[in-house]
PDB file of N, CA and C in Angstrom:
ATOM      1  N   UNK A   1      52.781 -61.229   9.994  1.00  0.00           N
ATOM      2  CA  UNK A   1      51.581 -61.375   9.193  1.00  0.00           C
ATOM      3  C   UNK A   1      51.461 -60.184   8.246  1.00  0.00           C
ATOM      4  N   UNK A   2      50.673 -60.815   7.118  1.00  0.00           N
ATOM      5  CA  UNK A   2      50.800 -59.332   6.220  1.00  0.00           C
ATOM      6  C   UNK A   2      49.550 -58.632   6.334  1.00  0.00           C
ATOM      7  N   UNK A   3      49.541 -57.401   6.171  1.00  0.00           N
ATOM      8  CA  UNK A   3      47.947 -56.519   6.540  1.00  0.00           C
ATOM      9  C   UNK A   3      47.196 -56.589   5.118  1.00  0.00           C
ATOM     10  N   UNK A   4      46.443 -56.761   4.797  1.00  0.00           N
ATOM     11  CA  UNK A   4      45.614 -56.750   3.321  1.00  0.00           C
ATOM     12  C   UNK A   4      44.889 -55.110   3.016  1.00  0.00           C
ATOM     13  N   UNK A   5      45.766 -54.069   2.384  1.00  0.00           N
ATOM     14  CA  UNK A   5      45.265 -53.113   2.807  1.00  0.00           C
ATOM     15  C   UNK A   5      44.791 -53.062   1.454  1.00  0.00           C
ATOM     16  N   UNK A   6      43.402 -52.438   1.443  1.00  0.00           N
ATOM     17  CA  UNK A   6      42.671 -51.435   0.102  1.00  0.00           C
ATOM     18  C   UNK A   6      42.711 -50.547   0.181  1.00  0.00           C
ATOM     19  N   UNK A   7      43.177 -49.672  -0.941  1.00  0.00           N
ATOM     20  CA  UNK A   7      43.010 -47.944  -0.764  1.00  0.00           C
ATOM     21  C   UNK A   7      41.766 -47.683  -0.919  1.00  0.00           C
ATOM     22  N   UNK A   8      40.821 -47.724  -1.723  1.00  0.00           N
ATOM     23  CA  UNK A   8      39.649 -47.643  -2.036  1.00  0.00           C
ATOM     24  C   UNK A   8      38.825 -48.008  -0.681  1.00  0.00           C
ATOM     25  N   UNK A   9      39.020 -48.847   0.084  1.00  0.00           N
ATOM     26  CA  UNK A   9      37.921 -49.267   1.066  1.00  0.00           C
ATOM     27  C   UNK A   9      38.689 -47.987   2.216  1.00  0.00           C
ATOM     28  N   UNK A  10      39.875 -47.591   2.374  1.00  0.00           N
ATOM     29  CA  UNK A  10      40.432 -46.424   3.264  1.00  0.00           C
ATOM     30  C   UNK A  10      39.681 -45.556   2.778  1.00  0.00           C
ATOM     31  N   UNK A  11      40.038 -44.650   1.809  1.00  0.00           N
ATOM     32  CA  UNK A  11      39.384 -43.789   1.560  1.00  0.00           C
ATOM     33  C   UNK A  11      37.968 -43.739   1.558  1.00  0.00           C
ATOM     34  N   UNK A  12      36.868 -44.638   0.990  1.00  0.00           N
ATOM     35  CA  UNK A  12      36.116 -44.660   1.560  1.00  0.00           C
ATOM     36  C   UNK A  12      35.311 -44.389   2.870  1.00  0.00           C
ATOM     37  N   UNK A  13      35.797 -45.285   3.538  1.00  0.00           N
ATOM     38  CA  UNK A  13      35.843 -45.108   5.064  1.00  0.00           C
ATOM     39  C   UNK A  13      36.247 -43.431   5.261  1.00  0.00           C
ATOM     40  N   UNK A  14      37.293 -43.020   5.531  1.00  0.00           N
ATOM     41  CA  UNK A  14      37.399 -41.751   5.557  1.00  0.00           C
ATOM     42  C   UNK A  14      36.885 -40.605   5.080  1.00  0.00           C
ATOM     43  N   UNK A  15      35.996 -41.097   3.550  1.00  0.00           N
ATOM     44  CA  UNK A  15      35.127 -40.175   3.430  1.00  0.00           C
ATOM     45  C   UNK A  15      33.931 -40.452   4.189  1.00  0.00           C
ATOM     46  N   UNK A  16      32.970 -41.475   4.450  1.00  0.00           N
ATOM     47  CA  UNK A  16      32.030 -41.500   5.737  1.00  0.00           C
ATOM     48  C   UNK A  16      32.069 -40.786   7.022  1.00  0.00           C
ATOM     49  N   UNK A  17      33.641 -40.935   7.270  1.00  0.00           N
ATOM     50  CA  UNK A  17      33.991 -39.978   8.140  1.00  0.00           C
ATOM     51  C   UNK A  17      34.092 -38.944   8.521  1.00  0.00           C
ATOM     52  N   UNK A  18      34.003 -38.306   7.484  1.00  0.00           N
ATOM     53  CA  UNK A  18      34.375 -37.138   7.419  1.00  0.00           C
ATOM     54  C   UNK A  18      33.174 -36.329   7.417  1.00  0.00           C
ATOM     55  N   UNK A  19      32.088 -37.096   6.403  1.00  0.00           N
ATOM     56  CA  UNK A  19      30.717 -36.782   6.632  1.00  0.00           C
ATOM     57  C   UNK A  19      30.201 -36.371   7.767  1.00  0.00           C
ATOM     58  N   UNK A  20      30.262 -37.614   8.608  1.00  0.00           N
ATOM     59  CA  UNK A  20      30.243 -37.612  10.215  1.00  0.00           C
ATOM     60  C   UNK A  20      30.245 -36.657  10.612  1.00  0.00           C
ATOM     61  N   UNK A  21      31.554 -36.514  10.640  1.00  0.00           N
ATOM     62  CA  UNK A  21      32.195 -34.951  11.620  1.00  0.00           C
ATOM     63  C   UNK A  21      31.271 -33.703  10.872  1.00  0.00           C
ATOM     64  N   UNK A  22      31.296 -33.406   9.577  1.00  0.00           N
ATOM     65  CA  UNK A  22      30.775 -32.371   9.078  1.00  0.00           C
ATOM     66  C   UNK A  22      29.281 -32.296   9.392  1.00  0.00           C
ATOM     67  N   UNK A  23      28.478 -33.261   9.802  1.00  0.00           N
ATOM     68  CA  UNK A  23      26.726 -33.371  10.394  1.00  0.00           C
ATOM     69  C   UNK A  23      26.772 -33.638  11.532  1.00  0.00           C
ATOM     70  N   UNK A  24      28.051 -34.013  12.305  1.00  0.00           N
ATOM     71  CA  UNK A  24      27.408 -33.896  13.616  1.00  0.00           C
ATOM     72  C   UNK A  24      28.398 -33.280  14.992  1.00  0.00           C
ATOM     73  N   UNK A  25      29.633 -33.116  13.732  1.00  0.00           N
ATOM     74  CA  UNK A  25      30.657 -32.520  15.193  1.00  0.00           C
ATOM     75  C   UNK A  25      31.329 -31.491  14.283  1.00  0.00           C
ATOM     76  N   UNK A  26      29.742 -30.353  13.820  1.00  0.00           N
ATOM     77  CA  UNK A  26      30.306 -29.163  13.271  1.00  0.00           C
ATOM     78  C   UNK A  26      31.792 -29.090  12.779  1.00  0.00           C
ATOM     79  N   UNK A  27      31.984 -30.202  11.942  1.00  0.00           N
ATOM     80  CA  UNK A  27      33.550 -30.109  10.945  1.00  0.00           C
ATOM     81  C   UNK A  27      34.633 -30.271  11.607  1.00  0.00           C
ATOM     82  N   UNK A  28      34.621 -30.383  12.767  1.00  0.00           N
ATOM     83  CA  UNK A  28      35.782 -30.359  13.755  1.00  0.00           C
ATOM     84  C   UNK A  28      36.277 -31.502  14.007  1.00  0.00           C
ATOM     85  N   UNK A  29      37.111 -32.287  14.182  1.00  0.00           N
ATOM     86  CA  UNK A  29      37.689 -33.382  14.838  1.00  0.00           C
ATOM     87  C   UNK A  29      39.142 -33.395  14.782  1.00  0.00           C
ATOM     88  N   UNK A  30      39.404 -34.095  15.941  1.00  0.00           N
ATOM     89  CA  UNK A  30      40.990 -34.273  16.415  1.00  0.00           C
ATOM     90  C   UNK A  30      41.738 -35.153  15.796  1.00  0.00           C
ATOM     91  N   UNK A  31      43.257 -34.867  15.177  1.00  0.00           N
ATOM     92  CA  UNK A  31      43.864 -35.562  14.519  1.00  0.00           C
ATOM     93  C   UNK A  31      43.518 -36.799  15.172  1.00  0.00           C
ATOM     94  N   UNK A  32      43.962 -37.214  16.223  1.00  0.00           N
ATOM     95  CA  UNK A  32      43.686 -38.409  16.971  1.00  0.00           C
ATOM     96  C   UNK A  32      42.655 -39.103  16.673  1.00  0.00           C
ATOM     97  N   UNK A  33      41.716 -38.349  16.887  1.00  0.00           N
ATOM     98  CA  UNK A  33      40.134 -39.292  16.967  1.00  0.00           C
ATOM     99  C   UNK A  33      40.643 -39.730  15.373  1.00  0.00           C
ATOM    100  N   UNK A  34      41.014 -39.380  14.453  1.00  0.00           N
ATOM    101  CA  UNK A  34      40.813 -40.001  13.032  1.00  0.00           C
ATOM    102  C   UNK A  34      41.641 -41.364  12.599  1.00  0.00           C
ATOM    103  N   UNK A  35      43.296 -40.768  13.615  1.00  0.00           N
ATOM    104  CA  UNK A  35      44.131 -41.652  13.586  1.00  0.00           C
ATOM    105  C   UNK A  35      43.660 -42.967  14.382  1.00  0.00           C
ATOM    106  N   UNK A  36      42.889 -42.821  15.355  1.00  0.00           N
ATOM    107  CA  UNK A  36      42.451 -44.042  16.046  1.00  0.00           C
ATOM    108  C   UNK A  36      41.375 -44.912  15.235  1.00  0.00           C
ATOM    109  N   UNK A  37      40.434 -43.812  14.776  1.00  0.00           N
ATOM    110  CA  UNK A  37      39.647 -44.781  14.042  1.00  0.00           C
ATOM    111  C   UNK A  37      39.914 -45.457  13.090  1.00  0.00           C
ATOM    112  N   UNK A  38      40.960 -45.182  12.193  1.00  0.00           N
ATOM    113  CA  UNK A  38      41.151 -45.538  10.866  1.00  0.00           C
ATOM    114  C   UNK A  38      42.848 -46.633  11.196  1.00  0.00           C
ATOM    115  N   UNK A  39      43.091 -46.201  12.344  1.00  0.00           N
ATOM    116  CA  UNK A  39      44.139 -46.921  12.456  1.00  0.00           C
ATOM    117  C   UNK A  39      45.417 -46.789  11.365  1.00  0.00           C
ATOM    118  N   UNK A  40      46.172 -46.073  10.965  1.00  0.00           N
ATOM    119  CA  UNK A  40      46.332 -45.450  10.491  1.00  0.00           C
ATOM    120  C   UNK A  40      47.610 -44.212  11.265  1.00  0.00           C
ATOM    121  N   UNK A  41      48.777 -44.305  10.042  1.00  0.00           N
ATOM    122  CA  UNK A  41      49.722 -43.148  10.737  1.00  0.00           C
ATOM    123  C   UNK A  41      49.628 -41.919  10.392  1.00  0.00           C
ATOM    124  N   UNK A  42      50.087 -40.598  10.822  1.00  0.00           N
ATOM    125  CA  UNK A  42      49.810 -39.485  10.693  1.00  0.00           C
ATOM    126  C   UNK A  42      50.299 -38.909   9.289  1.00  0.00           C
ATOM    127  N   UNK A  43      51.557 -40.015   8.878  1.00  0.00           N
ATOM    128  CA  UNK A  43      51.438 -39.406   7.903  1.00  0.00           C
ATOM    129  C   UNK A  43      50.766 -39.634   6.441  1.00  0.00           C
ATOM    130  N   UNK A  44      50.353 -41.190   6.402  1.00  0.00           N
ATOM    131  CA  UNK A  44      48.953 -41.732   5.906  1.00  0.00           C
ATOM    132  C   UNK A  44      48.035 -40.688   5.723  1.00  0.00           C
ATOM    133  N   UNK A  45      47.455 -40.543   7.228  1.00  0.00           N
ATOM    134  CA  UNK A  45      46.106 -39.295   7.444  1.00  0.00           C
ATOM    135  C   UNK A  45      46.794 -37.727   6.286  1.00  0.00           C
ATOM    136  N   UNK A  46      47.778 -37.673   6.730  1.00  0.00           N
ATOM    137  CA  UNK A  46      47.847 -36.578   6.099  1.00  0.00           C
ATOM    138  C   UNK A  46      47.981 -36.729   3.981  1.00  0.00           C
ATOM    139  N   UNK A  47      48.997 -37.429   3.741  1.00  0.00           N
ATOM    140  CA  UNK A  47      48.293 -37.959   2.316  1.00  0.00           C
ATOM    141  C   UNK A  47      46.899 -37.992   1.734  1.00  0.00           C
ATOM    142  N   UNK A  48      46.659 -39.156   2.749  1.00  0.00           N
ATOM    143  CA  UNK A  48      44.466 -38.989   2.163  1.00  0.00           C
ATOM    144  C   UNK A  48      44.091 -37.773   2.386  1.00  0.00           C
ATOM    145  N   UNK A  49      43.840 -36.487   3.256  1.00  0.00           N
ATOM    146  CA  UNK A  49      43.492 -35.403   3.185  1.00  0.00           C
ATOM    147  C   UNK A  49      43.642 -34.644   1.980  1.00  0.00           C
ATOM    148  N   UNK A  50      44.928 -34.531   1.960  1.00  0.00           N
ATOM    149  CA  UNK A  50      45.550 -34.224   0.535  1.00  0.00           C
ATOM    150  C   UNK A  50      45.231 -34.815  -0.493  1.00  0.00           C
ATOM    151  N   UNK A  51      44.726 -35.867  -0.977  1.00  0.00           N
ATOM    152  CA  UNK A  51      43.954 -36.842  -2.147  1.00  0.00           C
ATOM    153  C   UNK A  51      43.088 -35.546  -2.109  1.00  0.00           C
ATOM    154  N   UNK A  52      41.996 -35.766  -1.481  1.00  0.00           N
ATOM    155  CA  UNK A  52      40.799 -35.590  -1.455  1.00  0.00           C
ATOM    156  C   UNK A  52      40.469 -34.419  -1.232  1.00  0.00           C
ATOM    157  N   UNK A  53      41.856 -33.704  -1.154  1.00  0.00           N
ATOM    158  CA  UNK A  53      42.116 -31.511  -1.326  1.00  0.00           C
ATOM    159  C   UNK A  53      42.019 -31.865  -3.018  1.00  0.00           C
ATOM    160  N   UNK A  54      42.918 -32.598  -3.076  1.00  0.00           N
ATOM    161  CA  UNK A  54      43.561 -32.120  -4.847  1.00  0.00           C
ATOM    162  C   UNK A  54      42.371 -32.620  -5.396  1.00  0.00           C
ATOM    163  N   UNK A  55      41.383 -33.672  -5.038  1.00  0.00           N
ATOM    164  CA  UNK A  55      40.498 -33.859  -6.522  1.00  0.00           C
ATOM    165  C   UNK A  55      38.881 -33.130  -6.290  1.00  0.00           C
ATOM    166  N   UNK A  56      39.168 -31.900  -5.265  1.00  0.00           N
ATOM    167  CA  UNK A  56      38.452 -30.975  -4.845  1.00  0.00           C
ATOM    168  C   UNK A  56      37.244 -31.290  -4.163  1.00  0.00           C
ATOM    169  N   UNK A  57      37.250 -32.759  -3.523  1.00  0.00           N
ATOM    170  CA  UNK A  57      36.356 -33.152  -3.151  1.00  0.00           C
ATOM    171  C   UNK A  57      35.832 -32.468  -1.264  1.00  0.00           C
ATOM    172  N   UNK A  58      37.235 -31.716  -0.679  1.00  0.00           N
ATOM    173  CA  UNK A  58      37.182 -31.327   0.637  1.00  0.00           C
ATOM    174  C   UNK A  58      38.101 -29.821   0.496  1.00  0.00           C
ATOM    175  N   UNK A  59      37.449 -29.258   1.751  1.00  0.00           N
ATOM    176  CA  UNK A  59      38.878 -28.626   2.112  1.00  0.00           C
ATOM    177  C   UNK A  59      39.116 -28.433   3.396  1.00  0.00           C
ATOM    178  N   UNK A  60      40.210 -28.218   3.807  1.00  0.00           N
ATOM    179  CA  UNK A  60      40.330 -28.741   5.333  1.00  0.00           C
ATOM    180  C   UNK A  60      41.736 -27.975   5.633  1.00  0.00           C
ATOM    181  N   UNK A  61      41.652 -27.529   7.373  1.00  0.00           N
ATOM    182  CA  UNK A  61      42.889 -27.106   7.712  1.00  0.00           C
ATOM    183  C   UNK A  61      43.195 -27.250   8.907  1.00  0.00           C
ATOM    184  N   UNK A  62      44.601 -27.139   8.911  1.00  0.00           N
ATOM    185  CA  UNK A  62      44.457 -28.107  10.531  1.00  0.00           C
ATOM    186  C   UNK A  62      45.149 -26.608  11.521  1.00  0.00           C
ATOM    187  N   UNK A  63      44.469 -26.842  12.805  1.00  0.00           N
ATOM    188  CA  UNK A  63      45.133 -25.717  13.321  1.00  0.00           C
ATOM    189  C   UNK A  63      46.071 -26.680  15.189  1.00  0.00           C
ATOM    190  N   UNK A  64      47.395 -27.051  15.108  1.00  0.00           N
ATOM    191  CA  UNK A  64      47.594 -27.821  15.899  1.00  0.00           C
ATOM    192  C   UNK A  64      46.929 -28.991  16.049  1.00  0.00           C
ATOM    193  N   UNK A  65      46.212 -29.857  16.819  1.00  0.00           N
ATOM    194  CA  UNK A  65      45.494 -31.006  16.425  1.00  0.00           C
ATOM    195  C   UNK A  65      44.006 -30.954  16.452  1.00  0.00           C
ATOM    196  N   UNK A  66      43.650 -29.890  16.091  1.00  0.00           N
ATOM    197  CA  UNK A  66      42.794 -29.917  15.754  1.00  0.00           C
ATOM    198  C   UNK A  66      42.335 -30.091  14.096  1.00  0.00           C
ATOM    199  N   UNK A  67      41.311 -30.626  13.244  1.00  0.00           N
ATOM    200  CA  UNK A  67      41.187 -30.481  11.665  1.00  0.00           C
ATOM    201  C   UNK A  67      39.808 -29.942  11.641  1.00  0.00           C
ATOM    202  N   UNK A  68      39.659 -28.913  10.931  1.00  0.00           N
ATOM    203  CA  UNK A  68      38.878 -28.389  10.494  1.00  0.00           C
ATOM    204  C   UNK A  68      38.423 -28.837   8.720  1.00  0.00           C
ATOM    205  N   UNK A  69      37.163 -29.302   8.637  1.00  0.00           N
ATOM    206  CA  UNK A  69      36.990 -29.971   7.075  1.00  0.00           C
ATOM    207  C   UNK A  69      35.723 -29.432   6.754  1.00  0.00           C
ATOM    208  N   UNK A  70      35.839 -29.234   5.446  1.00  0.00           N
ATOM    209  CA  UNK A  70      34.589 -29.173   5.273  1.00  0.00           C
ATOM    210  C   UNK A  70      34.417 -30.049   3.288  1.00  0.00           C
ATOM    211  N   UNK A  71      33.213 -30.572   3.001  1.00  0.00           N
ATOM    212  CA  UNK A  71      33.095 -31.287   2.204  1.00  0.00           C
ATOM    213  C   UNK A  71      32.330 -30.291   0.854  1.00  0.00           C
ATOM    214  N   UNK A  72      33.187 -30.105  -0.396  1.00  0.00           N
ATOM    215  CA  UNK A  72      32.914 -29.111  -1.352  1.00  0.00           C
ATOM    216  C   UNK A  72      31.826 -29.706  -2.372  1.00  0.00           C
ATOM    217  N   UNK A  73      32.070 -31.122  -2.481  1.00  0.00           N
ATOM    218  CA  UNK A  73      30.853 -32.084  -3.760  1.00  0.00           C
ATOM    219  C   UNK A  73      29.944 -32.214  -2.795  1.00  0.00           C
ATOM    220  N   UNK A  74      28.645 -32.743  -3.991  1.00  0.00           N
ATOM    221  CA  UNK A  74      27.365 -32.917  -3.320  1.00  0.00           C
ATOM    222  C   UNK A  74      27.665 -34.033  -2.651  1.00  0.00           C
ATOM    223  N   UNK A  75      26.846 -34.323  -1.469  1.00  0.00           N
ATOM    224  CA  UNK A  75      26.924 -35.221  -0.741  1.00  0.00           C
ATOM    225  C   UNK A  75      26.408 -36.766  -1.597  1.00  0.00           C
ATOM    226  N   UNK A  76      26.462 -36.818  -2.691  1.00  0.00           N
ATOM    227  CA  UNK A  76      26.372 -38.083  -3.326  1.00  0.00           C
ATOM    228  C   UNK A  76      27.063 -38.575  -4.426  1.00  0.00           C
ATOM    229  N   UNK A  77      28.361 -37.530  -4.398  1.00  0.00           N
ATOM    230  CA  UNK A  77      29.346 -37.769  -5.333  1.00  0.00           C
ATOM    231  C   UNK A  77      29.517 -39.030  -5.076  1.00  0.00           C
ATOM    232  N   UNK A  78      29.608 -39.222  -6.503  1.00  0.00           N
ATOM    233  CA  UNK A  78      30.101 -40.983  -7.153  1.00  0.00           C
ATOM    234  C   UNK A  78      31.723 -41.290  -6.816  1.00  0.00           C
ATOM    235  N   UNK A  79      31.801 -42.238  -5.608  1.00  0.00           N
ATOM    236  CA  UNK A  79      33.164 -42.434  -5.289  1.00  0.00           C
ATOM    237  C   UNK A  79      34.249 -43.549  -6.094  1.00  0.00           C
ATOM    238  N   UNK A  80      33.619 -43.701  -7.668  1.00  0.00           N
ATOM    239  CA  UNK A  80      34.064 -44.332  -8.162  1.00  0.00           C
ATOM    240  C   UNK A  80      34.832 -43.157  -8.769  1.00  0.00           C
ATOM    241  N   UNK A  81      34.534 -42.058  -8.933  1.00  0.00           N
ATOM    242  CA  UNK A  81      35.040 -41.114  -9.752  1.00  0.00           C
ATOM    243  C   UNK A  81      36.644 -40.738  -9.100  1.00  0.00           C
ATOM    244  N   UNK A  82      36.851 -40.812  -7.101  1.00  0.00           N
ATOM    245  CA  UNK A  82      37.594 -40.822  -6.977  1.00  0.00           C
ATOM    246  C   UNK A  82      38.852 -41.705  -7.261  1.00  0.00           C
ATOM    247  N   UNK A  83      38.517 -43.277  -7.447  1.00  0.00           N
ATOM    248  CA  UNK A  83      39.077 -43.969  -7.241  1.00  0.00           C
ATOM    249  C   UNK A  83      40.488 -43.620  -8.089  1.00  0.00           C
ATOM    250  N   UNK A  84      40.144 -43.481  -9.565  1.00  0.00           N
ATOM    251  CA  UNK A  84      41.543 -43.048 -10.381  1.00  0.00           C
ATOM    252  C   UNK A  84      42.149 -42.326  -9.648  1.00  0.00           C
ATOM    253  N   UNK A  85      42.352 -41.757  -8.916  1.00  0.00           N
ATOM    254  CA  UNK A  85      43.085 -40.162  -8.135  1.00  0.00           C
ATOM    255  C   UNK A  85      44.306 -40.927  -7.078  1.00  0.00           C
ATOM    256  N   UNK A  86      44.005 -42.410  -6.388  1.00  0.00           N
ATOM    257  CA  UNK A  86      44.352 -43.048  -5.530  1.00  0.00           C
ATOM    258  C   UNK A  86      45.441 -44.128  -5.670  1.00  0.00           C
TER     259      UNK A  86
END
């Protein structure tokens, strides 16, 4: 079967996510927990991070499996603005 993937609805999602973690699990979360939610391979996860380093929208570092993120735009950046970047 074929998977119907959107980049735009991933990234998305991953930016909600990320939100998440940054309001309620003090910026921290485990490679895992992200890879599970998003379903999604590590090296996927690691690409989108990197999107969303380069169009300065995060910055984030990972120390073993742990990721440390934190989110640099206002929390109502227009995610249409990312979309070209993707």
């Amino acid at each position: 079967s074929i998977i119907d993937f959107h980049i735009g609805g991933f990234i998305k999602k991953l930016i909600g996510m990320i939100k998440y973690v940054c309001s309620n699990m003090d910026s921290k979360v485990t490679e895992l927990q992200l890879l599970s939610a998003l379903g999604i391979s590590r090296t996927a996860l690691a690409y989108a991070l990197r999107v969303l380093e380069k169009v300065g929208y995060i910055d984030y570092k990972q120390e073993e499996d742990l990721i440390i993120v934190n989110i640099l735009k206002p929390s109502r950046q227009n995610f249409e603005e990312l979309i070209e970047y993707t």
